[in-house]
Amino acid sequence: MGEPEAGSEFGNGAAAAAGPMADTQYILPNDIGVSSLDCREAFRLLSPTERLYAHHLSRAAWYGGLAVLLQTSPEAPYIYALLSRLFRAQDPDQLRQHALAEGLTEEEYQAFLVYAAGVYSNMGNYKSFGDTKFVPNLPKEKLEQVILGSEAAQQHPEEVRGLWQTCGELMYSLEPRLRHLGLGKEGITTYFSGNCTMEDAKLAQDFLDSQNLSAYNTRLFKEVDGEGKPHYEVRLASVLGSEPSLDSEMTSKLKSYEFRGSPFQVTRGDYAPILQKVVEQLEKAKVYAANSHQGQMLAQYIESFTQGSIEAHKRGSRFWIQDKGPIVESYIGFIESYRDPFGSRGEFEGFVAVVNKAMSAKFERLVASAEQLLKELPWPPAFEKDKFLTPDFTSLDVLTFAGSGIPAGINIPNYDDLRQTEGFKNVSLGNVLAVAYATQREKLTFLEEDDKDLYILWKGPSFDVQVGLHELLGHGSGKLFVQDEKGAFNFDQETVINPETGEQIQSWYRSGETWDSKFSTIASSYEECRAESVGLYLCLHPEVLEIFGFEGADAEDVIYVNWLNMVRAGLLALEFYTPEASNWRQAHMQARFVILRVLLEAGEGLVTITPTTGSDGRPDARVRLDRSKIRSVGKPALERFLRRLQVLKSTGDVAGGRALYEGYAAVTDAPPECFLTLRDTVLLRKESRKLIVQPNTRLEDSDVQLLEYEASAAGLIRSFSERFPEDGPELEEILTQLATADARFWKGPSEAPSGQA
């Protein structure tokens, strides 16, 4: 589970000045914040062998990250290929000369660079945080002139024109269904063919459960025959396709099934040529593994990506959990399910990072206190894991994070069966947090003037505390009640009482059911809400603040700013709600809105939101938190809410969980808050998340060099132009061929760009 920065202070540059409000949701502003990840010192401290290990893992991550393009939108692979061709032939400065000569203004060319940087950093043309489409903020005709007159087009006129013809319309289209990721009429997704509905997704999940197959590395394609009967293909991600294999674990699953009257075919080979490159780099990394755990972990990942086996990835994750305190930390695979509209398919990500020893020492002290702190949580001991499996908890400086976005903290693996019995790891990404802290006072929306200085001073330290508690004791706490395939229960049916009803336990998870498969569309957000609530609840504990070095008035300020940041984030969250479809587009932000609702409901003036008029004469709002009532009013309200969340989760009570969560997550214009009206104010003053520039590693003889880039849209583009020096053109061809092979499923780009060479 990945934790983005609360309060969206990756934000910078209000887009309101760019034009009418409706449009600014779908563009990235020219003054968007861009920061570089600093890992020079961490890299310097690595030994030559550790550098080689990190280099090959980074290569594997960057190759695998390209699969995200195919997991996002039908046009994303073509857009990526087009941009890569343009900037390989001319770097941003050279292309600028050509663009200005073609009649573009500086602002229009900058808008194009920002768009290109946005596509690279989100691995597609939809924001990774919020799932909203973004389009180039310059006229289509002008962009076409630049593309067709570019050096790339002179060199390969057929290919460049073909790519533009395939993706140009979709790049700009804002027809309602294309504005957001979603399923069926709600939006676009490439996890499912364009004709799939939520009913198809549910049927497929039931089918997968019946065969004990995980959805994490799958996509679902539906074809309707001449008689109107649907046929489903469940396609697993793997290097191997239909060719015979000695491996029986997966080959026995690759066949036709009949399920509830519908034919299902399980196939594999999704993203095969991309995963082939991932596997080649993992093989090279294995040579430089520091110990047998790392070697066995990589061998299982290789098996997983080769065969399409999530069971092999679980085995690799077991070795990963056992690899305590490595100098170079990494994880790779189909991990987070936030962007699957159904909530069970994983997006590819891979990260490589170096341990920061000073900050890690604080987290180790938190881990040492964890068993005692777990007893402070507001549910009976029977609802807690039988044994707390002491995890690794480290602060890392990220060298590489490939995928659609970079979180601030992570608690993985996401496999429930491993988490309950083998444990997990927590990481806080220190150099990502450092970038996130940089808050300019004038950009701080919705706070009272006298709160702003305090907020800027303590936001960083309070977020360290919140991330630590959220990952370790939030995601790390709580038991699921399970009946296994032999009928045995992992709890005492006679003695365990539901504290909400006073009765024995009436519901639980059956063999093959998981949290994600059972709670599906609300699972991610509900779990983030539980973890965020644990962070707020336990930060009130003096021992926690002492671990992080805060006592007395400082400790009180950390608590206040942590709670204030959460209620402000709950208001900012409204940007990620779509009234037309009555749905939320971002799990963490929905969670923060729910917490805001719980604290508002507590009453007694704990939290107030007041509409105001800003100094610019436009609508504004102020969030106030009464710090004298955090313990007396806020804590009991959070205690009741947290207990209900955990009990419903433990017992697998989907109906009760949905009623509770969707009730708090409902956005209406009912007084006193009038949230739909407030949403307009939030959109008016919204900030765009920063783009983050990452370095490259390059192998020169047997020496690994770190290549760094400037913090600008052009710098971000250069980092990608230099990311695949040996095989850039080949990768673009692979991506467009894979996209073209499935294009009919979205009735989008239907012809292959001509002469893809």
Coordinates of C-alpha atoms in Angstrom, one line a residue, residues 59-307:
R59 CA 16.9 -1.1 -15.4
A60 CA 14.4 -3.8 -14.6
A61 CA 12.1 -1.3 -12.9
W62 CA 12.3 1.2 -15.8
Y63 CA 11.6 -1.4 -18.4
G64 CA 8.6 -2.8 -16.4
G65 CA 7.2 0.6 -15.8
L66 CA 6.5 0.9 -19.6
A67 CA 3.7 -1.7 -19.1
V68 CA 1.8 1.1 -17.2
L69 CA 1.2 2.8 -20.6
L70 CA -0.7 -0.3 -21.7
Q71 CA -2.5 -0.4 -18.4
T72 CA -3.8 3.2 -18.7
S73 CA -5.4 4.3 -22.0
P74 CA -5.6 2.9 -25.6
E75 CA -3.6 6.0 -26.8
A76 CA -0.9 6.2 -24.1
P77 CA 1.6 3.9 -25.8
Y78 CA 1.4 5.9 -29.1
I79 CA 1.8 9.2 -27.3
Y80 CA 4.8 7.9 -25.5
A81 CA 6.3 6.6 -28.7
L82 CA 5.7 9.9 -30.5
L83 CA 7.2 12.0 -27.8
S84 CA 10.2 9.7 -27.5
R85 CA 10.9 10.0 -31.2
L86 CA 10.6 13.8 -31.2
F87 CA 13.0 14.2 -28.3
R88 CA 15.5 11.7 -29.4
A89 CA 16.0 13.6 -32.7
Q90 CA 16.0 17.0 -31.0
D91 CA 16.5 17.8 -27.3
P92 CA 14.0 20.3 -25.8
D93 CA 16.2 23.3 -26.6
Q94 CA 16.7 22.3 -30.2
L95 CA 13.0 21.6 -30.7
R96 CA 12.2 25.0 -29.1
Q97 CA 14.1 26.8 -31.9
H98 CA 12.0 24.9 -34.5
A99 CA 8.7 25.5 -32.6
L100 CA 9.3 29.3 -32.3
A101 CA 10.1 29.4 -36.0
E102 CA 6.8 27.6 -36.7
G103 CA 5.0 30.5 -34.9
L104 CA 4.5 29.1 -31.4
T105 CA 4.8 31.5 -28.5
E106 CA 7.2 30.7 -25.6
E107 CA 4.1 30.0 -23.4
E108 CA 2.7 27.5 -26.0
Y109 CA 6.0 25.7 -26.3
Q110 CA 6.4 25.5 -22.5
A111 CA 2.8 24.1 -22.4
F112 CA 3.9 21.3 -24.7
L113 CA 7.0 20.6 -22.6
V114 CA 4.9 20.4 -19.5
Y115 CA 2.5 18.1 -21.2
A116 CA 5.3 15.8 -22.4
A117 CA 6.9 15.8 -18.9
G118 CA 3.4 15.0 -17.5
V119 CA 3.1 12.0 -19.8
Y120 CA 6.5 10.7 -18.8
S121 CA 6.0 11.1 -15.0
N122 CA 2.5 9.7 -15.0
M123 CA 3.4 7.0 -17.5
G124 CA 0.4 8.0 -19.6
N125 CA -2.0 10.8 -20.3
Y126 CA -4.1 10.4 -17.1
K127 CA -2.9 11.8 -13.7
S128 CA -1.7 9.0 -11.4
F129 CA -3.2 10.9 -8.5
G130 CA -6.9 11.4 -9.3
D131 CA -7.2 9.5 -12.6
T132 CA -8.1 12.6 -14.6
K133 CA -7.1 13.1 -18.2
F134 CA -4.8 15.9 -19.0
V135 CA -4.4 17.4 -22.5
P136 CA -1.9 19.7 -24.2
N137 CA -2.6 23.4 -23.3
L138 CA -1.9 24.7 -26.8
P139 CA -4.0 24.6 -30.1
K140 CA -3.9 21.2 -31.8
E141 CA -3.0 22.7 -35.1
K142 CA 0.1 24.3 -33.6
L143 CA 1.3 21.1 -32.0
E144 CA 0.7 19.3 -35.3
Q145 CA 2.9 21.8 -37.1
V146 CA 5.7 21.2 -34.6
I147 CA 5.5 17.5 -34.8
L148 CA 5.2 17.2 -38.6
G149 CA 8.0 19.7 -39.2
S150 CA 10.3 18.2 -36.6
E151 CA 13.7 16.5 -37.2
A152 CA 12.1 13.2 -36.3
A153 CA 9.4 13.6 -39.0
Q154 CA 12.1 14.5 -41.5
Q155 CA 14.0 11.3 -40.7
H156 CA 10.9 9.0 -40.5
P157 CA 8.0 10.8 -42.1
E158 CA 5.7 7.8 -42.4
E159 CA 6.1 6.7 -38.8
V160 CA 5.8 10.1 -37.2
R161 CA 2.8 11.0 -39.3
G162 CA 1.3 7.6 -38.6
L163 CA 1.7 8.0 -34.8
W164 CA 0.2 11.5 -34.9
Q165 CA -2.8 10.2 -36.9
T166 CA -3.3 7.4 -34.4
C167 CA -3.2 9.4 -31.2
G168 CA -3.6 13.1 -32.1
E169 CA -7.4 13.1 -31.7
L170 CA -7.5 11.1 -28.5
M171 CA -4.7 13.2 -27.1
Y172 CA -7.0 16.2 -27.1
S173 CA -10.4 14.6 -26.8
L174 CA -12.4 15.5 -23.7
E175 CA -15.6 13.8 -24.5
P176 CA -17.3 12.8 -21.2
R177 CA -16.3 9.2 -21.1
L178 CA -12.6 10.0 -21.7
R179 CA -12.2 12.6 -18.9
H180 CA -11.5 10.0 -16.2
L181 CA -10.4 6.4 -15.8
G182 CA -13.3 4.2 -15.0
L183 CA -15.3 1.2 -16.2
G184 CA -18.2 1.0 -18.7
K185 CA -19.9 4.4 -19.3
E186 CA -18.0 5.8 -16.2
G187 CA -14.6 6.2 -18.0
I188 CA -11.8 4.6 -19.9
T189 CA -9.5 1.8 -18.6
T190 CA -7.3 -0.7 -20.4
Y191 CA -7.5 -3.3 -17.5
F192 CA -10.8 -4.2 -19.2
S193 CA -12.0 -4.2 -22.8
G194 CA -14.1 -1.1 -23.6
N195 CA -17.4 -3.2 -23.6
C196 CA -16.9 -4.5 -20.0
T197 CA -19.2 -3.4 -17.2
M198 CA -19.1 -3.6 -13.4
E199 CA -21.2 -6.8 -13.7
D200 CA -18.5 -8.4 -16.0
A201 CA -15.8 -7.4 -13.5
K202 CA -17.8 -9.0 -10.6
L203 CA -18.4 -12.2 -12.6
A204 CA -14.7 -12.4 -13.6
Q205 CA -13.7 -11.9 -9.9
D206 CA -16.0 -14.8 -8.9
F207 CA -14.4 -16.9 -11.6
L208 CA -10.9 -16.1 -10.5
D209 CA -11.8 -16.8 -6.9
S210 CA -13.3 -20.2 -7.9
Q211 CA -10.0 -21.1 -9.6
N212 CA -7.8 -19.7 -6.9
L213 CA -6.2 -17.3 -9.4
S214 CA -5.2 -13.8 -8.4
A215 CA -6.4 -10.8 -10.4
Y216 CA -3.2 -8.8 -9.7
N217 CA -1.4 -9.6 -13.0
T218 CA -4.5 -10.0 -15.2
R219 CA -6.6 -8.0 -17.7
L220 CA -10.1 -9.0 -18.8
F221 CA -11.2 -8.9 -22.5
K222 CA -14.8 -9.6 -23.5
E223 CA -16.0 -10.5 -27.0
V224 CA -19.6 -11.1 -27.9
D225 CA -20.4 -13.7 -30.5
G226 CA -23.0 -13.6 -33.3
E227 CA -25.7 -14.8 -31.0
G228 CA -25.0 -12.1 -28.4
K229 CA -23.2 -14.5 -26.0
P230 CA -20.2 -13.0 -24.2
H231 CA -16.8 -14.9 -24.2
Y232 CA -14.2 -13.8 -21.7
E233 CA -10.4 -13.9 -21.9
V234 CA -8.5 -13.6 -18.6
R235 CA -4.9 -12.7 -19.8
L236 CA -2.0 -13.1 -17.4
A237 CA 1.1 -11.0 -17.7
S238 CA 4.1 -13.2 -18.6
V239 CA 7.0 -13.7 -20.9
L240 CA 5.7 -17.1 -22.0
G241 CA 2.6 -17.3 -24.2
S242 CA 0.9 -20.4 -25.5
E243 CA 4.0 -22.4 -26.1
P244 CA 4.2 -25.6 -24.0
S245 CA 6.1 -25.2 -20.7
L246 CA 7.5 -27.6 -18.2
D247 CA 6.0 -25.6 -15.4
S248 CA 2.8 -27.3 -14.2
E249 CA 1.8 -24.6 -11.7
M250 CA 0.5 -22.3 -14.4
T251 CA 0.1 -24.5 -17.5
S252 CA -2.7 -26.5 -15.9
K253 CA -4.7 -23.2 -15.5
L254 CA -4.3 -22.2 -19.2
K255 CA -7.5 -23.6 -20.7
S256 CA -11.1 -23.0 -21.4
Y257 CA -13.7 -23.0 -18.6
E258 CA -17.5 -22.7 -18.4
F259 CA -18.5 -20.5 -15.4
R260 CA -22.1 -19.6 -14.6
G261 CA -23.0 -20.3 -18.2
S262 CA -20.3 -18.1 -19.7
P263 CA -17.1 -19.3 -21.5
F264 CA -13.8 -18.2 -19.9
Q265 CA -10.4 -18.7 -21.5
V266 CA -7.3 -18.2 -19.3
T267 CA -4.3 -17.1 -21.5
R268 CA -1.0 -15.5 -20.8
G269 CA 1.7 -13.5 -22.5
D270 CA 0.5 -10.0 -21.7
Y271 CA 3.3 -7.4 -22.0
A272 CA 5.6 -10.4 -23.0
P273 CA 8.5 -8.5 -24.7
I274 CA 8.6 -5.9 -22.0
L275 CA 8.7 -8.5 -19.2
Q276 CA 11.4 -10.3 -21.2
K277 CA 13.6 -7.2 -20.7
V278 CA 12.7 -7.1 -17.0
V279 CA 13.7 -10.7 -16.5
E280 CA 17.1 -10.2 -18.3
Q281 CA 18.0 -7.4 -15.9
L282 CA 16.8 -9.3 -12.9
E283 CA 19.1 -12.2 -14.0
K284 CA 22.0 -9.7 -14.1
A285 CA 21.1 -8.2 -10.7
K286 CA 21.1 -11.7 -9.2
V287 CA 24.9 -12.0 -9.8
Y288 CA 25.4 -9.0 -7.4
A289 CA 22.9 -10.1 -4.7
A290 CA 24.2 -9.4 -1.2
N291 CA 22.8 -12.7 0.3
S292 CA 20.8 -15.8 -0.4
H293 CA 17.5 -14.2 0.5
Q294 CA 18.0 -11.6 -2.3
G295 CA 19.1 -14.3 -4.8
Q296 CA 16.1 -16.5 -4.1
M297 CA 13.8 -13.5 -4.1
L298 CA 15.0 -12.5 -7.6
A299 CA 14.8 -16.1 -8.8
Q300 CA 11.1 -16.2 -7.8
Y301 CA 10.4 -12.8 -9.4
I302 CA 12.0 -14.1 -12.6
E303 CA 9.7 -17.2 -12.4
S304 CA 6.7 -15.0 -11.7
F305 CA 7.2 -12.7 -14.7
T306 CA 8.2 -15.6 -17.0
Q307 CA 5.3 -17.9 -16.2

